[in-house]
PDB file of C-alpha atoms in Angstrom:
ATOM      1  CA  UNK A  28     107.307 138.725  12.612  1.00  0.00           C
ATOM      2  CA  UNK A  29     105.947 138.163   9.120  1.00  0.00           C
ATOM      3  CA  UNK A  30     105.709 141.909   8.567  1.00  0.00           C
ATOM      4  CA  UNK A  31     109.423 142.460   9.249  1.00  0.00           C
ATOM      5  CA  UNK A  32     110.867 139.193   7.967  1.00  0.00           C
ATOM      6  CA  UNK A  33     112.983 138.758   4.879  1.00  0.00           C
ATOM      7  CA  UNK A  34     112.823 134.996   5.519  1.00  0.00           C
ATOM      8  CA  UNK A  35     109.649 133.093   4.698  1.00  0.00           C
ATOM      9  CA  UNK A  36     108.566 130.900   7.593  1.00  0.00           C
ATOM     10  CA  UNK A  37     105.712 128.746   8.829  1.00  0.00           C
ATOM     11  CA  UNK A  38     104.331 127.558  12.143  1.00  0.00           C
ATOM     12  CA  UNK A  39     104.860 123.809  12.431  1.00  0.00           C
ATOM     13  CA  UNK A  40     103.308 122.956  15.767  1.00  0.00           C
ATOM     14  CA  UNK A  41     101.939 124.590  18.910  1.00  0.00           C
ATOM     15  CA  UNK A  42      99.758 122.491  21.227  1.00  0.00           C
ATOM     16  CA  UNK A  43     100.670 118.802  21.468  1.00  0.00           C
ATOM     17  CA  UNK A  44      98.976 115.788  22.963  1.00  0.00           C
ATOM     18  CA  UNK A  45     100.830 113.552  25.387  1.00  0.00           C
ATOM     19  CA  UNK A  46     100.770 110.831  22.711  1.00  0.00           C
ATOM     20  CA  UNK A  47     102.438 113.162  20.172  1.00  0.00           C
ATOM     21  CA  UNK A  48     105.063 114.187  22.721  1.00  0.00           C
ATOM     22  CA  UNK A  49     105.818 110.524  23.516  1.00  0.00           C
ATOM     23  CA  UNK A  50     106.243 109.902  19.780  1.00  0.00           C
ATOM     24  CA  UNK A  51     108.726 112.786  19.457  1.00  0.00           C
ATOM     25  CA  UNK A  52     110.714 111.598  22.487  1.00  0.00           C
ATOM     26  CA  UNK A  53     110.842 108.064  21.043  1.00  0.00           C
ATOM     27  CA  UNK A  54     112.115 109.483  17.728  1.00  0.00           C
ATOM     28  CA  UNK A  55     114.759 111.580  19.497  1.00  0.00           C
ATOM     29  CA  UNK A  56     113.179 114.823  18.266  1.00  0.00           C
ATOM     30  CA  UNK A  57     112.473 115.838  21.877  1.00  0.00           C
ATOM     31  CA  UNK A  58     114.183 114.992  25.140  1.00  0.00           C
ATOM     32  CA  UNK A  59     111.383 115.608  27.631  1.00  0.00           C
ATOM     33  CA  UNK A  60     107.837 114.784  28.566  1.00  0.00           C
ATOM     34  CA  UNK A  61     107.677 118.196  30.243  1.00  0.00           C
ATOM     35  CA  UNK A  62     107.501 120.077  26.955  1.00  0.00           C
ATOM     36  CA  UNK A  63     106.091 123.592  26.889  1.00  0.00           C
ATOM     37  CA  UNK A  64     104.028 122.370  23.905  1.00  0.00           C
ATOM     38  CA  UNK A  65     101.890 120.298  26.272  1.00  0.00           C
ATOM     39  CA  UNK A  66      98.846 122.082  27.662  1.00  0.00           C
ATOM     40  CA  UNK A  67      99.207 123.853  30.980  1.00  0.00           C
ATOM     41  CA  UNK A  68      96.487 123.946  33.632  1.00  0.00           C
ATOM     42  CA  UNK A  69      94.698 126.506  31.482  1.00  0.00           C
ATOM     43  CA  UNK A  70      94.798 124.173  28.459  1.00  0.00           C
ATOM     44  CA  UNK A  71      97.244 126.394  26.557  1.00  0.00           C
ATOM     45  CA  UNK A  72     100.694 125.661  25.176  1.00  0.00           C
ATOM     46  CA  UNK A  73     103.672 127.837  26.076  1.00  0.00           C
ATOM     47  CA  UNK A  74     105.724 126.966  22.975  1.00  0.00           C
ATOM     48  CA  UNK A  75     105.631 127.074  19.207  1.00  0.00           C
ATOM     49  CA  UNK A  76     107.778 125.503  16.517  1.00  0.00           C
ATOM     50  CA  UNK A  77     108.556 127.865  13.634  1.00  0.00           C
ATOM     51  CA  UNK A  78     110.543 126.839  10.560  1.00  0.00           C
ATOM     52  CA  UNK A  79     112.040 128.835   7.719  1.00  0.00           C
ATOM     53  CA  UNK A  80     110.825 128.054   4.230  1.00  0.00           C
ATOM     54  CA  UNK A  81     113.066 127.717   1.194  1.00  0.00           C
ATOM     55  CA  UNK A  82     111.664 127.099  -2.254  1.00  0.00           C
ATOM     56  CA  UNK A  83     108.192 126.701  -0.760  1.00  0.00           C
ATOM     57  CA  UNK A  84     109.274 123.887   1.571  1.00  0.00           C
ATOM     58  CA  UNK A  85     110.241 123.705   5.241  1.00  0.00           C
ATOM     59  CA  UNK A  86     114.002 123.924   5.631  1.00  0.00           C
ATOM     60  CA  UNK A  87     116.042 122.247   8.375  1.00  0.00           C
ATOM     61  CA  UNK A  88     119.154 124.179   7.297  1.00  0.00           C
ATOM     62  CA  UNK A  89     120.676 125.846  10.404  1.00  0.00           C
ATOM     63  CA  UNK A  90     121.915 128.983   8.608  1.00  0.00           C
ATOM     64  CA  UNK A  91     118.293 129.857   7.834  1.00  0.00           C
ATOM     65  CA  UNK A  92     117.342 129.435  11.514  1.00  0.00           C
ATOM     66  CA  UNK A  93     120.161 131.797  12.451  1.00  0.00           C
ATOM     67  CA  UNK A  94     118.790 134.340   9.961  1.00  0.00           C
ATOM     68  CA  UNK A  95     115.238 133.922  11.254  1.00  0.00           C
ATOM     69  CA  UNK A  96     116.018 134.018  14.984  1.00  0.00           C
ATOM     70  CA  UNK A  97     116.816 137.743  15.269  1.00  0.00           C
ATOM     71  CA  UNK A  98     113.618 138.543  13.373  1.00  0.00           C
ATOM     72  CA  UNK A  99     111.458 136.495  15.761  1.00  0.00           C
ATOM     73  CA  UNK A 100     113.280 137.987  18.761  1.00  0.00           C
ATOM     74  CA  UNK A 101     112.745 141.522  17.448  1.00  0.00           C
ATOM     75  CA  UNK A 102     109.056 140.923  16.752  1.00  0.00           C
ATOM     76  CA  UNK A 103     108.561 139.567  20.278  1.00  0.00           C
ATOM     77  CA  UNK A 104     110.433 142.521  21.788  1.00  0.00           C
ATOM     78  CA  UNK A 105     108.347 144.936  19.718  1.00  0.00           C
ATOM     79  CA  UNK A 106     105.158 143.623  21.339  1.00  0.00           C
ATOM     80  CA  UNK A 107     106.685 143.120  24.793  1.00  0.00           C
ATOM     81  CA  UNK A 108     106.578 139.326  24.876  1.00  0.00           C
ATOM     82  CA  UNK A 109     109.574 137.589  26.504  1.00  0.00           C
ATOM     83  CA  UNK A 110     110.698 134.506  24.562  1.00  0.00           C
ATOM     84  CA  UNK A 111     113.428 131.890  24.598  1.00  0.00           C
ATOM     85  CA  UNK A 112     114.827 130.213  21.499  1.00  0.00           C
ATOM     86  CA  UNK A 113     115.806 126.544  21.483  1.00  0.00           C
ATOM     87  CA  UNK A 114     118.717 127.468  19.209  1.00  0.00           C
ATOM     88  CA  UNK A 115     120.287 129.357  22.125  1.00  0.00           C
ATOM     89  CA  UNK A 116     120.275 126.313  24.398  1.00  0.00           C
ATOM     90  CA  UNK A 117     123.655 124.867  25.347  1.00  0.00           C
ATOM     91  CA  UNK A 118     122.640 121.267  24.785  1.00  0.00           C
ATOM     92  CA  UNK A 119     120.073 119.758  22.432  1.00  0.00           C
ATOM     93  CA  UNK A 120     119.799 122.838  20.255  1.00  0.00           C
ATOM     94  CA  UNK A 121     116.296 123.038  18.821  1.00  0.00           C
ATOM     95  CA  UNK A 122     116.135 125.506  15.928  1.00  0.00           C
ATOM     96  CA  UNK A 123     112.372 125.561  15.394  1.00  0.00           C
ATOM     97  CA  UNK A 124     111.495 125.823  19.115  1.00  0.00           C
ATOM     98  CA  UNK A 125     110.347 129.070  20.747  1.00  0.00           C
ATOM     99  CA  UNK A 126     108.846 129.238  24.214  1.00  0.00           C
ATOM    100  CA  UNK A 127     107.613 131.600  26.870  1.00  0.00           C
ATOM    101  CA  UNK A 128     110.046 131.586  29.820  1.00  0.00           C
ATOM    102  CA  UNK A 129     109.122 129.628  32.951  1.00  0.00           C
ATOM    103  CA  UNK A 130     109.883 132.667  35.127  1.00  0.00           C
ATOM    104  CA  UNK A 131     107.235 134.820  33.435  1.00  0.00           C
ATOM    105  CA  UNK A 132     104.819 132.140  32.211  1.00  0.00           C
ATOM    106  CA  UNK A 133     104.755 129.187  34.629  1.00  0.00           C
TER     107      UNK A 133
END
């Protein structure tokens, strides 16, 4: 994605502990304790949070997420990795959140 992106971005978070997930739910930043950031049976996460950068700092500005999303989707398609974007969700839109689909990565 970095090679084709005109938007600077950074990885914020991948694997989370249960304690971290509880903290995010308590803050309202997450709605579930079944996050794909929590380790699966193999100890790996199935999600990553990616944020655009503006002026050298993480941006929470939605227009930047909408510019970054097609780049991340294209990069994933280029390497044959199916992904889902939290910004495409109908409720609780989550701009930084990207995950492997349950149907292909249980």
